[in-house]
PDB file of C-alpha atoms in Angstrom:
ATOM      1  CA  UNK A  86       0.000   0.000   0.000  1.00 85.00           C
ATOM      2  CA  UNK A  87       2.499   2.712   1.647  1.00 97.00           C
ATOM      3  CA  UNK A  88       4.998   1.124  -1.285  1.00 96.00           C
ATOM      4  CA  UNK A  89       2.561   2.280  -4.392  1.00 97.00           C
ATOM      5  CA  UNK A  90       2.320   5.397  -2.719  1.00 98.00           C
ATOM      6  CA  UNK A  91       5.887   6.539  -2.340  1.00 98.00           C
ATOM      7  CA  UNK A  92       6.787   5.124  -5.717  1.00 98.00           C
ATOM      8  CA  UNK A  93       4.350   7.887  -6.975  1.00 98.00           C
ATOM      9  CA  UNK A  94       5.926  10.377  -5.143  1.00 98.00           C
ATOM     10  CA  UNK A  95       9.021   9.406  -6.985  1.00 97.00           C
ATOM     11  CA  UNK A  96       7.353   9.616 -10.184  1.00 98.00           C
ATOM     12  CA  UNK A  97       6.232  13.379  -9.546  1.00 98.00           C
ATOM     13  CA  UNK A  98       9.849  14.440  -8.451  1.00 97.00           C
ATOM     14  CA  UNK A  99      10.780  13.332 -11.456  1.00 97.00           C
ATOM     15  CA  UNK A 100       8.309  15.268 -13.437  1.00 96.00           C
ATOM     16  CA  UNK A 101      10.029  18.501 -11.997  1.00 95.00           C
ATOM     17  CA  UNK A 102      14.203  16.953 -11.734  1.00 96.00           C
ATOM     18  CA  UNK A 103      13.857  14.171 -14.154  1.00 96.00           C
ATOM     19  CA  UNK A 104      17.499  12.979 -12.232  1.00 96.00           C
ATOM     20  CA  UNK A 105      15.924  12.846  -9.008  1.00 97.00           C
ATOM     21  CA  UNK A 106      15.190   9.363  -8.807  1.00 97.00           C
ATOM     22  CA  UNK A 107      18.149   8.191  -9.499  1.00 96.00           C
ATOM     23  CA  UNK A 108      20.119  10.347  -7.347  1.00 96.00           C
ATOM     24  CA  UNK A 109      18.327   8.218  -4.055  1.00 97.00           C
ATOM     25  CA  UNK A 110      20.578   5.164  -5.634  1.00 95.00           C
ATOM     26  CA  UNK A 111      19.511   1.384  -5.245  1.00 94.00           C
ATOM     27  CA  UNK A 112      17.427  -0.326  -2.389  1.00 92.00           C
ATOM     28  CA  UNK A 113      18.900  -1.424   0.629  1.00 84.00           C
ATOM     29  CA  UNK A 114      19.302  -5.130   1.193  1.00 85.00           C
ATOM     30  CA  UNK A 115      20.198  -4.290   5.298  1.00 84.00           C
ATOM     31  CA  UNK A 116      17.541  -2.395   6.255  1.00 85.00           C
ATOM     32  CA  UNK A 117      16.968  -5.525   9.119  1.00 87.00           C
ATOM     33  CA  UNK A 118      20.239  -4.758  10.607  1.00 87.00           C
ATOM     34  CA  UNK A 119      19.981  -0.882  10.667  1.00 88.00           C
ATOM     35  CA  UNK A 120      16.972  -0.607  11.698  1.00 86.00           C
ATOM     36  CA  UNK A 121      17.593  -3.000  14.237  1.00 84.00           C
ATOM     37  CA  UNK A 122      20.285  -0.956  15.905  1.00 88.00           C
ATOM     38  CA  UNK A 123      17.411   1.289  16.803  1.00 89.00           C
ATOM     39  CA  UNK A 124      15.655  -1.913  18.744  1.00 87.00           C
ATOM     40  CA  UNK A 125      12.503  -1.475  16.588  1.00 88.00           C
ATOM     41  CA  UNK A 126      10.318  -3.428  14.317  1.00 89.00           C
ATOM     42  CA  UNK A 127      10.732  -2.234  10.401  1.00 92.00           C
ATOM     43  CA  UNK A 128       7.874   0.030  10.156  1.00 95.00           C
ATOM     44  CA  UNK A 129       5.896  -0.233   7.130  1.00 96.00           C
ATOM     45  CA  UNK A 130       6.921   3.349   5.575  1.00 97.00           C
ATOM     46  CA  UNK A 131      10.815   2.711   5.999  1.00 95.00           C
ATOM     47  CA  UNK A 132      10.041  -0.582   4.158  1.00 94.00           C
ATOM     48  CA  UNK A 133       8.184   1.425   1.077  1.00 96.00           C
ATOM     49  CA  UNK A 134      11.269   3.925   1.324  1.00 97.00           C
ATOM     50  CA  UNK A 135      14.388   1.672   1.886  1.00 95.00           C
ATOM     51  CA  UNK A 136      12.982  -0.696  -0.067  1.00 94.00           C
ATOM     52  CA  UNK A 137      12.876   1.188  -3.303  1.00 96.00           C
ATOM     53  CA  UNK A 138      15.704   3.502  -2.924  1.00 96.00           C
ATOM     54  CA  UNK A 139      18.932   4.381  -0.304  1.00 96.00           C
ATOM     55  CA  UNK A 140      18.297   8.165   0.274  1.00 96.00           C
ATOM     56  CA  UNK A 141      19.800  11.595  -0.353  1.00 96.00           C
ATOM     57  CA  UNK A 142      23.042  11.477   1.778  1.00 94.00           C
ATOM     58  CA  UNK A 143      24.240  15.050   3.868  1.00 91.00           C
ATOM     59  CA  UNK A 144      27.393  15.466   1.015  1.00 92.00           C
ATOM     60  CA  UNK A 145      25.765  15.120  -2.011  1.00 91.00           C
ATOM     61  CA  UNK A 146      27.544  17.191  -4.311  1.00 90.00           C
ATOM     62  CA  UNK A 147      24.607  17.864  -6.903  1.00 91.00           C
ATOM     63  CA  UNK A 148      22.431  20.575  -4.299  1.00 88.00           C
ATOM     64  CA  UNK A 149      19.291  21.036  -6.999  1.00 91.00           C
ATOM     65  CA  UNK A 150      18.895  17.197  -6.166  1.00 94.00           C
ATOM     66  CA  UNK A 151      18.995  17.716  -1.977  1.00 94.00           C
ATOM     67  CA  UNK A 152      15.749  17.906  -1.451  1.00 96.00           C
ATOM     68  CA  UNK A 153      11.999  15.225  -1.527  1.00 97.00           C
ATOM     69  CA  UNK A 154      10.116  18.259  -0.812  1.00 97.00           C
ATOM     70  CA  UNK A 155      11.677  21.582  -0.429  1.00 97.00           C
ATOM     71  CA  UNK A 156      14.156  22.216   2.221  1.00 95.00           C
ATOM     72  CA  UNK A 157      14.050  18.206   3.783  1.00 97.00           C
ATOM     73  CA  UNK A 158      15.912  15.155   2.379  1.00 97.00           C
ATOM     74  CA  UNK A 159      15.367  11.801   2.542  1.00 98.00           C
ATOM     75  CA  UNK A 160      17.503  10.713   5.151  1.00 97.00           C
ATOM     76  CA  UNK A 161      20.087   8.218   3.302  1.00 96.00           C
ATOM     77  CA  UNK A 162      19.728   4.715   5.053  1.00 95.00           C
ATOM     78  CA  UNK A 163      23.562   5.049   6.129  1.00 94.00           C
ATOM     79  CA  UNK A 164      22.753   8.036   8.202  1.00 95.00           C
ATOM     80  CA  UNK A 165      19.316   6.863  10.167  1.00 95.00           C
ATOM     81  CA  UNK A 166      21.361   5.563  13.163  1.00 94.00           C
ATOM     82  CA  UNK A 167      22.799   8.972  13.033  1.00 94.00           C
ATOM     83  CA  UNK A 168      20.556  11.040  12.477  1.00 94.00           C
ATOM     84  CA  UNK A 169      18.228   9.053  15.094  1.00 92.00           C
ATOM     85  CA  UNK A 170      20.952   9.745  18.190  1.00 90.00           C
ATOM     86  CA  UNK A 171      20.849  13.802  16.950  1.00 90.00           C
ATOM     87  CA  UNK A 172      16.934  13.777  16.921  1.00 89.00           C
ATOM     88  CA  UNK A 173      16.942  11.966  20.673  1.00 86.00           C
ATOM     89  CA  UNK A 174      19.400  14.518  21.412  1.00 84.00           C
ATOM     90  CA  UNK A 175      16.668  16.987  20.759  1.00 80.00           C
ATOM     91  CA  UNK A 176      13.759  15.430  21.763  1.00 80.00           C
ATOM     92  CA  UNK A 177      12.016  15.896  25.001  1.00 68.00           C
ATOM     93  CA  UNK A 178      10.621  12.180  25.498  1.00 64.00           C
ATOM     94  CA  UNK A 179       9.275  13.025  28.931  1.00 55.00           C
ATOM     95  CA  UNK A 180       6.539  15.239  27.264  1.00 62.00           C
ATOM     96  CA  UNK A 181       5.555  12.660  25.250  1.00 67.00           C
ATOM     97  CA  UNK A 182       5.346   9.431  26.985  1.00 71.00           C
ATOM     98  CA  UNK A 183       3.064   7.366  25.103  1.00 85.00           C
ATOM     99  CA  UNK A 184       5.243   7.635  21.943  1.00 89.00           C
ATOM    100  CA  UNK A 185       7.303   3.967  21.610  1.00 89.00           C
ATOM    101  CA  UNK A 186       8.858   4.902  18.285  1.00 92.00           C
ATOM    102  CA  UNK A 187      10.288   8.066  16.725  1.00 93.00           C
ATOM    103  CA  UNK A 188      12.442   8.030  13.861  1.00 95.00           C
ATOM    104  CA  UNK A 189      13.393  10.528  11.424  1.00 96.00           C
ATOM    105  CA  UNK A 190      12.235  10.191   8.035  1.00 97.00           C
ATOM    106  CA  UNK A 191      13.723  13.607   6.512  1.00 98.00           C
ATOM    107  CA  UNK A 192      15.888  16.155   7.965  1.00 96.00           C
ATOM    108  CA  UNK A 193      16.949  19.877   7.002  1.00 95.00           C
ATOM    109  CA  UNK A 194      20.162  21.454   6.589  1.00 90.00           C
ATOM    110  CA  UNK A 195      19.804  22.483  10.658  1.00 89.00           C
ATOM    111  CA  UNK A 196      18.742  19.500  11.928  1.00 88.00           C
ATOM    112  CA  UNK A 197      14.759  19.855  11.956  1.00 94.00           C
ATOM    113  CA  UNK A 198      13.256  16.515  11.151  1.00 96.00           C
ATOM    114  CA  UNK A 199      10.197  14.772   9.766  1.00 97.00           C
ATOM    115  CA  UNK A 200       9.831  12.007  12.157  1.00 97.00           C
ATOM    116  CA  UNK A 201       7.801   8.727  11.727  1.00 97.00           C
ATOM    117  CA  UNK A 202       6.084   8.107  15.493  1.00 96.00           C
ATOM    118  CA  UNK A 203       4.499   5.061  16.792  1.00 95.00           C
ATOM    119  CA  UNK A 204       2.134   6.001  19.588  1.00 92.00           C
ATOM    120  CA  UNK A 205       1.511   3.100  22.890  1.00 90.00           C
ATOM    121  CA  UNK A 206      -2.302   2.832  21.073  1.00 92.00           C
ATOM    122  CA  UNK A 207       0.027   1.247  17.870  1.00 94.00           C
ATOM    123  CA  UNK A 208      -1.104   4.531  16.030  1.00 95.00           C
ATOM    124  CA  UNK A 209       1.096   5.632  14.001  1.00 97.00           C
ATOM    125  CA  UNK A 210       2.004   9.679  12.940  1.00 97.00           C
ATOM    126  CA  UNK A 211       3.954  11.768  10.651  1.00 98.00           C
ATOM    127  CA  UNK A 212       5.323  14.893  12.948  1.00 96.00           C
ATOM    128  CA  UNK A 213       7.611  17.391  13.171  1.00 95.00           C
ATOM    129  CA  UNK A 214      10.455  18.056  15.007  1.00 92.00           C
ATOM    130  CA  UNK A 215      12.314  21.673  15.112  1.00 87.00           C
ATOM    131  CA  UNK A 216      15.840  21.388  16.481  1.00 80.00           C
ATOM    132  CA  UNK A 217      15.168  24.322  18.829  1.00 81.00           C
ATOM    133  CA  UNK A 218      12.233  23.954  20.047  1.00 78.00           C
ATOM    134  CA  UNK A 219      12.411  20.195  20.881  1.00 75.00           C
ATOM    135  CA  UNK A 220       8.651  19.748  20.625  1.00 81.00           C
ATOM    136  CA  UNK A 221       6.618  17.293  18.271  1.00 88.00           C
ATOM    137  CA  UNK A 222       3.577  19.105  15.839  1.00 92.00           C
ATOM    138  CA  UNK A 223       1.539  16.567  14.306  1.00 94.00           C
ATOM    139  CA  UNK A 224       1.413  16.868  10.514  1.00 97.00           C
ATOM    140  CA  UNK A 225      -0.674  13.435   9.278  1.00 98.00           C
ATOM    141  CA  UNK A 226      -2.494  11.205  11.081  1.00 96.00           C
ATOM    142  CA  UNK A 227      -1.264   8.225   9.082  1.00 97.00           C
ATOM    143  CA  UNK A 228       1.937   7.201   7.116  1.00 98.00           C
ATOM    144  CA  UNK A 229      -0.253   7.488   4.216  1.00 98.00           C
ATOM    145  CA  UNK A 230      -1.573  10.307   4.519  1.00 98.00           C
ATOM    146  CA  UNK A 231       1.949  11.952   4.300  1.00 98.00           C
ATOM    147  CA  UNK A 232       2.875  10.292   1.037  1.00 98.00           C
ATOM    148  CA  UNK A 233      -0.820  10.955  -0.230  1.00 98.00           C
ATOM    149  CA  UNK A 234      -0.251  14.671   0.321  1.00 98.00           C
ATOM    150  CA  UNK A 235       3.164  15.117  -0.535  1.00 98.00           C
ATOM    151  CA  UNK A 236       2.082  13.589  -4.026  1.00 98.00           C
ATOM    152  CA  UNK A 237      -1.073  15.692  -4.238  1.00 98.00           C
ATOM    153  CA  UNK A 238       1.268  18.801  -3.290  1.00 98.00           C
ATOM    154  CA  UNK A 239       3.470  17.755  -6.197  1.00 98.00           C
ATOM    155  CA  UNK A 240      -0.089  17.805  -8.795  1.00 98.00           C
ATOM    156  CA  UNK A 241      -0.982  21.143  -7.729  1.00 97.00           C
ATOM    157  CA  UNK A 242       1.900  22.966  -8.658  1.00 97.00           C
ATOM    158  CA  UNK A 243       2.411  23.767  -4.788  1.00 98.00           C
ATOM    159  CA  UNK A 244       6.395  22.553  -5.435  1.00 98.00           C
ATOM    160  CA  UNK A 245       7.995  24.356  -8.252  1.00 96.00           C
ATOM    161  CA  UNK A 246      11.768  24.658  -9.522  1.00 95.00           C
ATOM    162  CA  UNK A 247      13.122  28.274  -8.560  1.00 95.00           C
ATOM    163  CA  UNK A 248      14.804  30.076 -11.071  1.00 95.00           C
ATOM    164  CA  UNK A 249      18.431  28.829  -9.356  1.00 93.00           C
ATOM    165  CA  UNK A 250      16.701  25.102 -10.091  1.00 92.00           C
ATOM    166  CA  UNK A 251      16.251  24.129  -6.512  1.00 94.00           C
ATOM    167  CA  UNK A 252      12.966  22.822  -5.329  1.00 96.00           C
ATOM    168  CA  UNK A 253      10.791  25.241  -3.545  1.00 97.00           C
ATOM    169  CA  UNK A 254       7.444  25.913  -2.569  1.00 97.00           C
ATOM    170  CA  UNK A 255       4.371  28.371  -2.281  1.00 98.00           C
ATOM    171  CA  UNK A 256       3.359  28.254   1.028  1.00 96.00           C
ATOM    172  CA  UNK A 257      -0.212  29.643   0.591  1.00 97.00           C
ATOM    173  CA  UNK A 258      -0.964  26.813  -1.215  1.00 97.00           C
ATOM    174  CA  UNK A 259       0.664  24.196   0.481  1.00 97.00           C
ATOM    175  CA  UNK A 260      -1.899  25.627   3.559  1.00 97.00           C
ATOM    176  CA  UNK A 261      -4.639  25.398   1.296  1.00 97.00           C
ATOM    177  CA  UNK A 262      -3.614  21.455   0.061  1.00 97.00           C
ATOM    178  CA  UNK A 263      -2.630  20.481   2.975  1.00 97.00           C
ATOM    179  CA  UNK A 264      -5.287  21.074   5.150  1.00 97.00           C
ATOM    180  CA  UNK A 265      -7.925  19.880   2.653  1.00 97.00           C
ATOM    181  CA  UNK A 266      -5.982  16.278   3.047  1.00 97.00           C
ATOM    182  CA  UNK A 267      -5.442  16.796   6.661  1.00 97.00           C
ATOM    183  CA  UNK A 268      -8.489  18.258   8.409  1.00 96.00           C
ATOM    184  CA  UNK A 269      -8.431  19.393  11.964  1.00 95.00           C
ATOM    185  CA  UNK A 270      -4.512  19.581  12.040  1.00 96.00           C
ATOM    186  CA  UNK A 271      -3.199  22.998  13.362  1.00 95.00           C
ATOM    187  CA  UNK A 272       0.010  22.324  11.464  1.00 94.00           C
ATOM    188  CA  UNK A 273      -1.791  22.934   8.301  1.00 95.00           C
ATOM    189  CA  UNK A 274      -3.584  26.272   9.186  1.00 83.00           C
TER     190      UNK A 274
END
């Protein structure tokens, strides 16, 4: 299911940076044993991700093909332990007890992250996390629900190629898409 959908996010990056896709490399065949270094079950988004592709590492040379949707990359599969110990070093867990599992799915040039969370109810959440603020804001209510919008966000028009090449956005819009798809979420408004 989540695999269909990211695959068509790939498809739309392309559209705009036809050498996108390829830039993420090959799948992984050890997602098992990095993922396992973070004492967690494979959840069902890194599988669509890792699965298909290995990520957008921190020194890529090529900067027009950084970024999945403008300013975040997807975290190369290399760097999740990584990247994982800077987001805990961030991350107020106390404030957020019920959460079992947070792990970053993309990350920004200053260490703000898109984080995958697995709530104690075995819901699962696409948040948030700003490096200095150390607090989660809940973006999608389901795993899906982030690839569905980042895909309809890609139809719109709401991510464009500045005139330097890099991916950017309008951010009326993306307020206007994105709380259509995700009702009720303060993020969006």
């Amino acid at each position: 299911m989540l695999d269909a959908d990211f695959k068509e996010s790939l498809k739309l990056a392309g559209q705009l940076r036809p050498n996108y896709p390829l830039s993420l490399g090959n799948k992984t065949d050890n997602l098992e044993n990095i993922i396992g270094k973070l004492n967690v079950n494979i959840p069902e988004i890194f599988s669509a991700i890792y699965g298909n592709i290995s990520g957008t590492k921190r020194s890529i040379k090529d900067q027009e093909l950084m970024d999945y949707t403008p300013g975040y990359r997807l975290i190369h599969v290399s760097e999740i332990v990584e990247e994982k110990n800077i987001l805990d070093s961030v991350f107020v867990k106390n404030d957020f007890a019920e959460i079992e599992v947070i792990i970053p799915l993309l990350v920004n040039y200053s260490s703000d992250y898109i984080c995958y969370c697995k709530y104690s109810t075995g819901e699962e959440y696409i948040c948030a996390l700003m490096h200095d603020e150390g607090e989660l804001v809940l973006m999608h209510k389901s795993p899906k629900k982030f690839l569905e919008t980042i895909c309809e966000l890609y139809k719109q028009g709401v991510y464009f190629l500045d005139s330097d090449g890099y991916l950017d956005y309008d951010s009326d819009k993306e307020a206007v898409v994105g709380s259509k798809l995700n009702p009720g979420i303060e993020y969006w408004g």
